[in-house]
Structures are given as C-alpha cells and as structure tokens.
PDB file of C-alpha atoms in Angstrom:
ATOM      1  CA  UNK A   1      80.248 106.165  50.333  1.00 84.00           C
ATOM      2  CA  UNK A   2      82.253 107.957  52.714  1.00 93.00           C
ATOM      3  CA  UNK A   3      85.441 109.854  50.562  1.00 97.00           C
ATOM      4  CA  UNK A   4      88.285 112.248  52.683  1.00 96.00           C
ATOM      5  CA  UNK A   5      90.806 114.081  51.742  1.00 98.00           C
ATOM      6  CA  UNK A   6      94.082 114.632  53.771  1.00 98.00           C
ATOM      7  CA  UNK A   7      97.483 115.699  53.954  1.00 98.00           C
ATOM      8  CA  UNK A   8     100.109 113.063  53.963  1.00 98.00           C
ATOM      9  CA  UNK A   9     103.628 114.186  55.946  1.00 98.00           C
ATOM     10  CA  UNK A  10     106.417 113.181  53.399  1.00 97.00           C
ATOM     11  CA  UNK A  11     110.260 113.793  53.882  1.00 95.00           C
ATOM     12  CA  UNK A  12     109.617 116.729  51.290  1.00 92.00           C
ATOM     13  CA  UNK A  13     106.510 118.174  52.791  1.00 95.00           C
ATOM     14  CA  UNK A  14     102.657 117.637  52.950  1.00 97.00           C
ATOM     15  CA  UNK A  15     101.487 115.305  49.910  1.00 98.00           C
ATOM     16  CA  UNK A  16      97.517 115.787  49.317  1.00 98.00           C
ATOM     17  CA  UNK A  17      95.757 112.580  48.631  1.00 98.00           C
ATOM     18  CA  UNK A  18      92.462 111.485  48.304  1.00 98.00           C
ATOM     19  CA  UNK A  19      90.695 108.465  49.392  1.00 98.00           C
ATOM     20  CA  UNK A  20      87.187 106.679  49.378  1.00 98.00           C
ATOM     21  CA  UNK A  21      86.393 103.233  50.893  1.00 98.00           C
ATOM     22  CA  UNK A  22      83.400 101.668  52.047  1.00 97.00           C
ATOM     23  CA  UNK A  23      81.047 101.888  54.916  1.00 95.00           C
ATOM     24  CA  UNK A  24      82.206  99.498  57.746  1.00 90.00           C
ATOM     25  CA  UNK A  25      85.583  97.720  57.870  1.00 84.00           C
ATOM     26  CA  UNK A  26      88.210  97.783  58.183  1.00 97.00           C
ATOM     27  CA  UNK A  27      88.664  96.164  54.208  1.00 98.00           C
ATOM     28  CA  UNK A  28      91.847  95.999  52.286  1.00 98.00           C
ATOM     29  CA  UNK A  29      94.078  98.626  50.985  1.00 98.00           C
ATOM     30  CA  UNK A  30      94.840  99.739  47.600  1.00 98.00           C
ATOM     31  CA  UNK A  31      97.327 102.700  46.906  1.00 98.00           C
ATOM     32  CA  UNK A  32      96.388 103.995  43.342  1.00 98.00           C
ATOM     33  CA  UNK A  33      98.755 105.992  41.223  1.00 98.00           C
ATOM     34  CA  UNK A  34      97.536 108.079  38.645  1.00 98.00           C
ATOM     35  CA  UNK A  35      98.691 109.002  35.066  1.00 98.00           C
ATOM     36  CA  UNK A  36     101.011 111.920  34.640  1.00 96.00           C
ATOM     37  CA  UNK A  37      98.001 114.332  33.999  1.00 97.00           C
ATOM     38  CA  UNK A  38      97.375 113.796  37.726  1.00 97.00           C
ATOM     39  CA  UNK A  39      94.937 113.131  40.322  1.00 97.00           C
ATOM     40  CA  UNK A  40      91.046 114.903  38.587  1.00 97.00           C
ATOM     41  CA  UNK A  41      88.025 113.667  38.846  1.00 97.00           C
ATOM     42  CA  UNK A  42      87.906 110.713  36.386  1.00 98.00           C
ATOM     43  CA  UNK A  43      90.408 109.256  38.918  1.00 98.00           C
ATOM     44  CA  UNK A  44      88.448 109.950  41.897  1.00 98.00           C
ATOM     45  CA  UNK A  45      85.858 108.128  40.192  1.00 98.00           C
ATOM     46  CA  UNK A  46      87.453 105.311  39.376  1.00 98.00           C
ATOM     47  CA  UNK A  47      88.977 105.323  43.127  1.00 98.00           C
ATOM     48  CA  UNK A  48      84.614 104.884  44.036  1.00 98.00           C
ATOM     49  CA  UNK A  49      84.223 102.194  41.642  1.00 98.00           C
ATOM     50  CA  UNK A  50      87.239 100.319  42.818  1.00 98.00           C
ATOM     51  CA  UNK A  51      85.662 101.013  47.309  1.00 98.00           C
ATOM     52  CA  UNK A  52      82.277  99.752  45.919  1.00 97.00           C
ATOM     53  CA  UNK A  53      84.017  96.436  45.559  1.00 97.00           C
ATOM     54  CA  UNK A  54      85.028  96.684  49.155  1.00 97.00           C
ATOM     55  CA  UNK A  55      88.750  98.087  49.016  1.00 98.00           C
ATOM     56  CA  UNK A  56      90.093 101.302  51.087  1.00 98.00           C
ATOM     57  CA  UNK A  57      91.642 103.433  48.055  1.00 98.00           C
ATOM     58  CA  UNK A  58      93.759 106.105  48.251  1.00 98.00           C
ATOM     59  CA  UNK A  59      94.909 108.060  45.727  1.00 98.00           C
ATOM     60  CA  UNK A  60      97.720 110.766  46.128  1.00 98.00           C
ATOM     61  CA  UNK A  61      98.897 113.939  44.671  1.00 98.00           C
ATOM     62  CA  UNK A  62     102.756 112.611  43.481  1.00 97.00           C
ATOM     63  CA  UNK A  63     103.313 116.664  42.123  1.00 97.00           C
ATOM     64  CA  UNK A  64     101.915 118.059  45.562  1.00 97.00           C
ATOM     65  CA  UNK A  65     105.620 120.188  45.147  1.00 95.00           C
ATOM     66  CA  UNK A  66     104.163 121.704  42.284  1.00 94.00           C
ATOM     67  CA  UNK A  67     100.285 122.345  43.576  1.00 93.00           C
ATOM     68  CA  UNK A  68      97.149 120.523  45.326  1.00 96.00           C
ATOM     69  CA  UNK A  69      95.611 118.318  42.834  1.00 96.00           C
ATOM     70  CA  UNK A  70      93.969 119.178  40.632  1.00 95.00           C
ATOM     71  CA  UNK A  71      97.783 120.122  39.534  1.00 95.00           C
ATOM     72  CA  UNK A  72      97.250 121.498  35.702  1.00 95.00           C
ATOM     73  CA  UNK A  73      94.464 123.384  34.166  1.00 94.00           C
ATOM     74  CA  UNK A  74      93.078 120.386  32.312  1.00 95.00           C
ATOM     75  CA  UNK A  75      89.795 120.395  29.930  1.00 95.00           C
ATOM     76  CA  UNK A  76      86.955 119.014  30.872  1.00 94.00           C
ATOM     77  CA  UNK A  77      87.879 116.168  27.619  1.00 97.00           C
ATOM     78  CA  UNK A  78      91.306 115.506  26.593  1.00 97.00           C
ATOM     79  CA  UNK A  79      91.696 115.812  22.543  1.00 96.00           C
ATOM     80  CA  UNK A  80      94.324 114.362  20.806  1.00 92.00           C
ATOM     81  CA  UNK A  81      95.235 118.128  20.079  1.00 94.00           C
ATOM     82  CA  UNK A  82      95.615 119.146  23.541  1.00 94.00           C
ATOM     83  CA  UNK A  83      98.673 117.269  24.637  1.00 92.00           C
ATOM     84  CA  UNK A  84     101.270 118.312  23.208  1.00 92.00           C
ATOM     85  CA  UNK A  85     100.618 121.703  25.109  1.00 93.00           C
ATOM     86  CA  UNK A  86      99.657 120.237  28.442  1.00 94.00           C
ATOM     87  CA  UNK A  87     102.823 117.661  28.392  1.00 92.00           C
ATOM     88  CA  UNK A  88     105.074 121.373  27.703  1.00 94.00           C
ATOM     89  CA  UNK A  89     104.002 121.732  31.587  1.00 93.00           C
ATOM     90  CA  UNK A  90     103.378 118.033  32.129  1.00 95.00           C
ATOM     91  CA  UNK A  91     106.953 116.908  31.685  1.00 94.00           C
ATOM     92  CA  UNK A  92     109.065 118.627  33.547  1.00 95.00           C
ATOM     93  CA  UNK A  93     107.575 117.932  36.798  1.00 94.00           C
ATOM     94  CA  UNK A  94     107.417 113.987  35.671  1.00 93.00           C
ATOM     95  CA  UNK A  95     111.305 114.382  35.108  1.00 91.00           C
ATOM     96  CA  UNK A  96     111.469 116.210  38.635  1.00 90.00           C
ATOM     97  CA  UNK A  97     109.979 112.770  39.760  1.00 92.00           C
ATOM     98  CA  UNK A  98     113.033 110.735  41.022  1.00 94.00           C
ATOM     99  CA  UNK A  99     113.006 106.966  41.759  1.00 95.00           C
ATOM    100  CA  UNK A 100     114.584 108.388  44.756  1.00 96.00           C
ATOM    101  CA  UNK A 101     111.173 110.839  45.266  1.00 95.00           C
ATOM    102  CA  UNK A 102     109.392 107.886  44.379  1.00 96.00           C
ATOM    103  CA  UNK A 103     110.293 105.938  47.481  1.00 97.00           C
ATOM    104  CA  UNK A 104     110.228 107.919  50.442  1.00 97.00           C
ATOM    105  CA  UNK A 105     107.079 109.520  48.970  1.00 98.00           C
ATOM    106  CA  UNK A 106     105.859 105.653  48.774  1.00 98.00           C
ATOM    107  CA  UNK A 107     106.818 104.786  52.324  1.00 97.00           C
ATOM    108  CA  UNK A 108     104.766 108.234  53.661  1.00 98.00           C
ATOM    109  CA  UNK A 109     101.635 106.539  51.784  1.00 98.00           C
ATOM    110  CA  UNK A 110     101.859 103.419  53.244  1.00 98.00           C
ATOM    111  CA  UNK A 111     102.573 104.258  56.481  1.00 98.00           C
ATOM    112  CA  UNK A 112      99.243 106.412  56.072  1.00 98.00           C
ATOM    113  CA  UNK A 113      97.185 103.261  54.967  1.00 98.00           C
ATOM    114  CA  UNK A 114      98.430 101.529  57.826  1.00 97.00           C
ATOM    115  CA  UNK A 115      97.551 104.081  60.544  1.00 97.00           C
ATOM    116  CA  UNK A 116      93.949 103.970  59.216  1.00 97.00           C
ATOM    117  CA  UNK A 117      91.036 102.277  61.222  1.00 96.00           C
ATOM    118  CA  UNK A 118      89.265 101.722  58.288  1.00 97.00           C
ATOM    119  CA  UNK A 119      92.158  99.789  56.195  1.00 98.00           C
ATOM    120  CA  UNK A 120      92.349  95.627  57.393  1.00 97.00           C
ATOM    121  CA  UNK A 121      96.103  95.414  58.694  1.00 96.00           C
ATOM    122  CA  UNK A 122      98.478  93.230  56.256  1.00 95.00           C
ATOM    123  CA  UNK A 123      99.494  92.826  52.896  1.00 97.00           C
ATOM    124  CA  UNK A 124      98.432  96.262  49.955  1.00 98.00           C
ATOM    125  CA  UNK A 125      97.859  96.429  46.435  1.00 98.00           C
ATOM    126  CA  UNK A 126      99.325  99.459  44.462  1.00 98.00           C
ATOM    127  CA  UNK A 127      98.144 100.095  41.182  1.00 98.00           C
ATOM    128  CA  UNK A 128      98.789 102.664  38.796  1.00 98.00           C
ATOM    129  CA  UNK A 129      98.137 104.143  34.947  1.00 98.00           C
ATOM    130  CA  UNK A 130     100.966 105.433  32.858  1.00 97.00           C
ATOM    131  CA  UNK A 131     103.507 106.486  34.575  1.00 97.00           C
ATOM    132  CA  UNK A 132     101.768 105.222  37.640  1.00 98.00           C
ATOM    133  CA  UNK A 133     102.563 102.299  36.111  1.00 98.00           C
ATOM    134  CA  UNK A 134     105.930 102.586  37.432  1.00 98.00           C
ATOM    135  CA  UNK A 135     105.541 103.996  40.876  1.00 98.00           C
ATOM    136  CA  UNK A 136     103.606 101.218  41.155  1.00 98.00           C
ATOM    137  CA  UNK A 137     106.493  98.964  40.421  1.00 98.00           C
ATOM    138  CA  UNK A 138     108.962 100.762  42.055  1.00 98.00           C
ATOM    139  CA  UNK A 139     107.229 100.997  45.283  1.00 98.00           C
ATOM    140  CA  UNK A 140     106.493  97.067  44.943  1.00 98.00           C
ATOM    141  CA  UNK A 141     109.720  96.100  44.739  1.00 98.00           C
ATOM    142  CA  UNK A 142     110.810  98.298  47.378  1.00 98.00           C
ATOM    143  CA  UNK A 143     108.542  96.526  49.598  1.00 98.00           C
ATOM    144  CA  UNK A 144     108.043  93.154  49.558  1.00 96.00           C
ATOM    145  CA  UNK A 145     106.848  92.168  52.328  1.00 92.00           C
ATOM    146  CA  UNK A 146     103.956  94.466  52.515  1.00 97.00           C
ATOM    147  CA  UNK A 147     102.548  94.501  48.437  1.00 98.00           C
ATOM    148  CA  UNK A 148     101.189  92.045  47.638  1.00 98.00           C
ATOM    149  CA  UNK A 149      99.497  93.015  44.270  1.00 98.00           C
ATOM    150  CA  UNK A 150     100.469  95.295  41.524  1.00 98.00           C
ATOM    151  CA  UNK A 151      98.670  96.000  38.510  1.00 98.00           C
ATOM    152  CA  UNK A 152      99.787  98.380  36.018  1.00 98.00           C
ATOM    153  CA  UNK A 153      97.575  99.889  32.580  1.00 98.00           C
ATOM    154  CA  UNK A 154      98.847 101.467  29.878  1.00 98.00           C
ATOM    155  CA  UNK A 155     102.436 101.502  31.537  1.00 97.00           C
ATOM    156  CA  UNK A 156     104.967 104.287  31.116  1.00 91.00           C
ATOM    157  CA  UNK A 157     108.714 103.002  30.612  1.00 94.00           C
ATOM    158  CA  UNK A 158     109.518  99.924  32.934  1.00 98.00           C
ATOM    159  CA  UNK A 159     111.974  98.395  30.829  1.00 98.00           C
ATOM    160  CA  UNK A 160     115.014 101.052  29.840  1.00 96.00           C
ATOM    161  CA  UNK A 161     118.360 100.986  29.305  1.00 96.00           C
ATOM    162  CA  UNK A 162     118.882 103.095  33.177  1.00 94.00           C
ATOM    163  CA  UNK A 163     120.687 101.010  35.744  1.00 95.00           C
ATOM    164  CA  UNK A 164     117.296 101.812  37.838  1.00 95.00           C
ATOM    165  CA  UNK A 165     115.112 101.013  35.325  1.00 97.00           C
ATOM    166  CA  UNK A 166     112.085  99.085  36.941  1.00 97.00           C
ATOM    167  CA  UNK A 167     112.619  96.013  35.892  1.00 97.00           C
ATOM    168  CA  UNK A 168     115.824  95.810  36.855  1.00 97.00           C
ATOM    169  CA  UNK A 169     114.351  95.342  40.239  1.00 97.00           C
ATOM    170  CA  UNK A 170     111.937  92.748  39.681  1.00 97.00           C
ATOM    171  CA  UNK A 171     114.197  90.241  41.830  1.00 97.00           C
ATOM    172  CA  UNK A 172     113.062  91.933  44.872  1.00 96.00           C
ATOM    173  CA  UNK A 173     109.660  90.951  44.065  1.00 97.00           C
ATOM    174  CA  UNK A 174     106.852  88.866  45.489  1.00 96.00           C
ATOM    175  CA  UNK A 175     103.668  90.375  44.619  1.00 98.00           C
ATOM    176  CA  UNK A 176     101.461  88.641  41.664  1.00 98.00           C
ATOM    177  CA  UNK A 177     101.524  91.349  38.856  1.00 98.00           C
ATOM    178  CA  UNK A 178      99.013  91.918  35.818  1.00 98.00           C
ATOM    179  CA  UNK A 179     100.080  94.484  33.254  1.00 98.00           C
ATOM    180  CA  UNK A 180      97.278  95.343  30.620  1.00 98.00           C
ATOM    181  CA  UNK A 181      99.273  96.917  27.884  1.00 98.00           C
ATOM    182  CA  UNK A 182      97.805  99.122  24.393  1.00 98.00           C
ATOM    183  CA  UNK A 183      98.737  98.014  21.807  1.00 96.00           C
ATOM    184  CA  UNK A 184     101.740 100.300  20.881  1.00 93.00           C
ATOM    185  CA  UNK A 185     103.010 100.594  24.935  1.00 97.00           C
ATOM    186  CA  UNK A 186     105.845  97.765  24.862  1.00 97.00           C
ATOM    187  CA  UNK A 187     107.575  96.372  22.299  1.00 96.00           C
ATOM    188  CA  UNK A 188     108.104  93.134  21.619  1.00 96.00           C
ATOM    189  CA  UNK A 189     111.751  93.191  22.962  1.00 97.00           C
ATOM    190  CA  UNK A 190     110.746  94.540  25.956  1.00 97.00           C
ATOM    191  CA  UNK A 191     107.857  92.486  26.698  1.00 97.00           C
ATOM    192  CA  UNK A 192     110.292  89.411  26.539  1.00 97.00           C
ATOM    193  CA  UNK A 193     112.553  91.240  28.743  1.00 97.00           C
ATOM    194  CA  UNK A 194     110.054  92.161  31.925  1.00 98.00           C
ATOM    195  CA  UNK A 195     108.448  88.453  31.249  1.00 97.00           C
ATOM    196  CA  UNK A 196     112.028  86.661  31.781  1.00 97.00           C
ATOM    197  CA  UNK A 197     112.885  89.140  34.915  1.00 97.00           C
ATOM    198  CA  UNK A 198     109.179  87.303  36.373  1.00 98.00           C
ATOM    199  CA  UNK A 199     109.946  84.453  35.340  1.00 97.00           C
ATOM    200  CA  UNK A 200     113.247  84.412  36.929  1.00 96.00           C
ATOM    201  CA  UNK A 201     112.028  85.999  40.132  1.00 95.00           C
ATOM    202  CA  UNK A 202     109.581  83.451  40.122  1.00 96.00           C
ATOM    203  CA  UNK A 203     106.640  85.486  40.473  1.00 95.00           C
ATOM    204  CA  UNK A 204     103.266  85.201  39.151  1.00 97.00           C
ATOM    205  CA  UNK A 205     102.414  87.214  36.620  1.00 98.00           C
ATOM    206  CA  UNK A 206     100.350  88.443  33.259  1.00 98.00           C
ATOM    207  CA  UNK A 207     100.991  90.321  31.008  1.00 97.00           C
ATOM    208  CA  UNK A 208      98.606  91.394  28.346  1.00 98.00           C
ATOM    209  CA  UNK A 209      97.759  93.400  25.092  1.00 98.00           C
ATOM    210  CA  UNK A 210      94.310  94.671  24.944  1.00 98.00           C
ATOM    211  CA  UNK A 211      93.436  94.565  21.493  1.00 96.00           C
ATOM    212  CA  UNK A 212      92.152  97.703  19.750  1.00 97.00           C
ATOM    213  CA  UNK A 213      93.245  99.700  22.584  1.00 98.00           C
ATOM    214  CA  UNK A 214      96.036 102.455  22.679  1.00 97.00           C
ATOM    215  CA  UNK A 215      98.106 104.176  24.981  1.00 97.00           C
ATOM    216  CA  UNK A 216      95.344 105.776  28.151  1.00 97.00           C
ATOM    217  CA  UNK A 217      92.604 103.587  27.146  1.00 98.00           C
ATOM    218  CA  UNK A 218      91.550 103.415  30.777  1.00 98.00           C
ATOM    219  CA  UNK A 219      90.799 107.553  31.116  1.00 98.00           C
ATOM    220  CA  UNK A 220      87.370 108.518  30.160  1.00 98.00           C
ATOM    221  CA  UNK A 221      87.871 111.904  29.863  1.00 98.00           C
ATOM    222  CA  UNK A 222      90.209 111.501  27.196  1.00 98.00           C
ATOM    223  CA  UNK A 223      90.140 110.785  23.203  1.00 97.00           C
ATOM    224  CA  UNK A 224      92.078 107.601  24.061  1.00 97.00           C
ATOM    225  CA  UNK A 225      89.540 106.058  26.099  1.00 98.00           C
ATOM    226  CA  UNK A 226      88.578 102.682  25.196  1.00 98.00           C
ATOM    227  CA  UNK A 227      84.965 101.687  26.804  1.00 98.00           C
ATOM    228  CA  UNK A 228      86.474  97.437  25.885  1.00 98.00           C
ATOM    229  CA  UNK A 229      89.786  98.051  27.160  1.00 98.00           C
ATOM    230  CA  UNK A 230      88.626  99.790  30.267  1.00 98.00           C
ATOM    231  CA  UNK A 231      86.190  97.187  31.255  1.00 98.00           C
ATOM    232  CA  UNK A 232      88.447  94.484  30.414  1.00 98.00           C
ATOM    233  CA  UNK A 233      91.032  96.457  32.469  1.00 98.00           C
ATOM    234  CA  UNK A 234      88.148  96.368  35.525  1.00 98.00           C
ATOM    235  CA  UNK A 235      87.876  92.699  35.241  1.00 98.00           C
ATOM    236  CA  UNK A 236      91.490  91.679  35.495  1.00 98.00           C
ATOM    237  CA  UNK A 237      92.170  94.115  38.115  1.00 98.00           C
ATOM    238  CA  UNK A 238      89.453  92.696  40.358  1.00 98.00           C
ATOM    239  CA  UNK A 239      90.000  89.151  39.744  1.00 98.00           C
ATOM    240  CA  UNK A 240      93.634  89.848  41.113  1.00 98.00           C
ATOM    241  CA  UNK A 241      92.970  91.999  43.839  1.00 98.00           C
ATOM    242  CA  UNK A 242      90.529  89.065  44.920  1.00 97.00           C
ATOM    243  CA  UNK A 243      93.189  86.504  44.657  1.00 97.00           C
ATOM    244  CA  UNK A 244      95.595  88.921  46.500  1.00 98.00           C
ATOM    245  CA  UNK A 245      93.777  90.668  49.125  1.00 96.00           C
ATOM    246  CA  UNK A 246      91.749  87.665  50.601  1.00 74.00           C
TER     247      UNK A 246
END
C-alpha cells in the first residue's frame, strides 16, 4: 500500500502529515485527527486499515509548532501510570491549540486533499479520537459544504460552557455524525445537549456508549484499549463513511 509523508504549508508554517491510500484511484478522502498523544505508529496503522477499505487518509501533525511527529517521547505501551507525566508536557501544547489554530490549520489540510491525484474530487470525511474529536467538529462545521462525514471516539470536550464550545456550532452543520462515546466521556446532561443541537440542525446523527469501554478505548498501545470497543468503533465508522462517501 503506497504511504507518503509531506509537508503541509499552513498560515503558521510547514505542518507534517502522513498519509496512506490505496493503489489506483482516485478514492475518497478522509482527514484523521489524532488523540492529544499525537500522530505514532498505532495511528499510522489505523490510517492502513482505514486505505485498505479504499479511502485516501491523511493524518497530520496538529503540534508540528512544537516538533515532527512523533511529537513526545512516548513508550512503546501506555500504562495507566504514565500519564500523568506525559500530559505535564501533553497539555500545554493542547491549550496552545486555538479554535482559531484549529481552522486555518484545517483549511491547509483540505486544500492538500484536494490538490491530490489520488483523492476523488467532492465531499471529505474528518474523523478524529479525543481531542481529535473536536477538530473534527470544528473543522466540520466550518465547512459545510465540503464534509460530509464526521465521526468522533472517545471525544474530548464538545459541549462546554465557552461561547465557542463545539456544539455551539452545530447549526452550521450538514454532515451525518456518529460519536462512539466510553462510558465515563459525556454526561448525561451533555449528551442531551449535543443530541438537541442535531436535532435542531436537522442533521443525522448517532450517538453512542460503548459498553465496557472507557475513555481511549480505540488506542492499542495503551492500557485503555478495548479490543470490543475498537472493533465496534471500526464497524460504525465504515458503515458511515459508506453511506457518506458513495
């Protein structure tokens, strides 16, 4: 399977970003956004898995201001034990992280899937995990006309009380959505609140708690992984990509 890597002009510099897709094409986009530990390997993988089911996938570096990916020193496995030191480091640069950032960073990756020969011209899907989650949202909204897709797993904050917060801009909206949620990511509050800003925008939508899962259930090289939760997380993420991207 061919895989690249490039460098992706952005208002703030040169993002790096990976991508794999299939042989042939062109195929359908999908711009992936990765957890706040970063673009690593296990997402690479999962960027293969996703182009062996005939999808262009790209998957940038969102701290390239910091450092090429991979950005932190991670282990090879995730223990519960090890965050709280690696979020010291992780944090600040995911407060650095502007909706503002978010946006022009998100129009630089688009444009990019839309100058390549291998990516089918029209409508994107943007996915993401954790706080991916909400640049997925964010750049969704933002862009209506071109998204039509997002899925988000084991999402980071997209209800808040902010006057930004993401779901404050569902009513831009028009892509079909499917959030797979662990059990402890939303509570019940705020799932009714993101559910009534769909319903009112009128999109389609689902969202869903994966039983027995919790928060990262998706990332297998971490203790959270979930091997049920992360295949369930494959199914519904196809299934709407192949309703979407047709």
């Amino acid at each position: 399977m061919p895989t690249i890597t490039a460098q992706i002009p952005t208002p703030d510099g040169q993002a790096d970003a990976f991508a794999a897709f299939p042989e042939g094409g062109p195929h359908p986009a999908v711009l992936l956004y990765p957890d706040a530990f970063g673009p690593r390997p296990v997402l690479w993988k999962m960027a293969r898995e996703l182009a062996d089911n005939g999808y262009y996938v790209l998957v940038p570096n969102v701290f390239y201001l910091h450092r090429p990916a991979p950005v932190f020193d991670l282990p090879e496995h995730i223990t519960a034990e090890d965050r709280p030191a690696l979020f010291g480091e992780i944090m600040p640069l995911v407060q650095a992280h502007t909706p503002e950032r978010t946006l022009l960073d998100a129009e630089a990756f688009l444009g990019f899937l839309g100058d390549q020969p291998e990516v089918r011209p029209g409508s994107v899907a943007v996915i993401g995990y954790c706080m991916g989650a909400v640049l997925a949202m964010r750049t969704a909204t933002a862009h209506p006309g071109k998204v039509a897709a997002v899925a988000g797993f084991h999402p980071g904050a997209l209800v808040t009380d902010a006057p930004d917060s993401p779901h404050r801009q569902i009513p831009s909206l028009t892509a079909q959505v499917h959030l797979g949620l662990a059990e402890n990511d939303m509570t019940p509050e705020a799932i009714t609140e993101i559910s009534q800003a769909f319903d009112a925008a009128g999109v389609g939508y689902s969202c869903e708690i994966y039983p027995g899962t919790v928060h990262g259930f998706t990332m297998a090289d971490t203790d959270a992984f979930d091997p049920a939760g992360s295949q369930r997380h494959w199914e519904r993420l196809l299934a709407l990509l192949g309703s979407t991207l047709t």
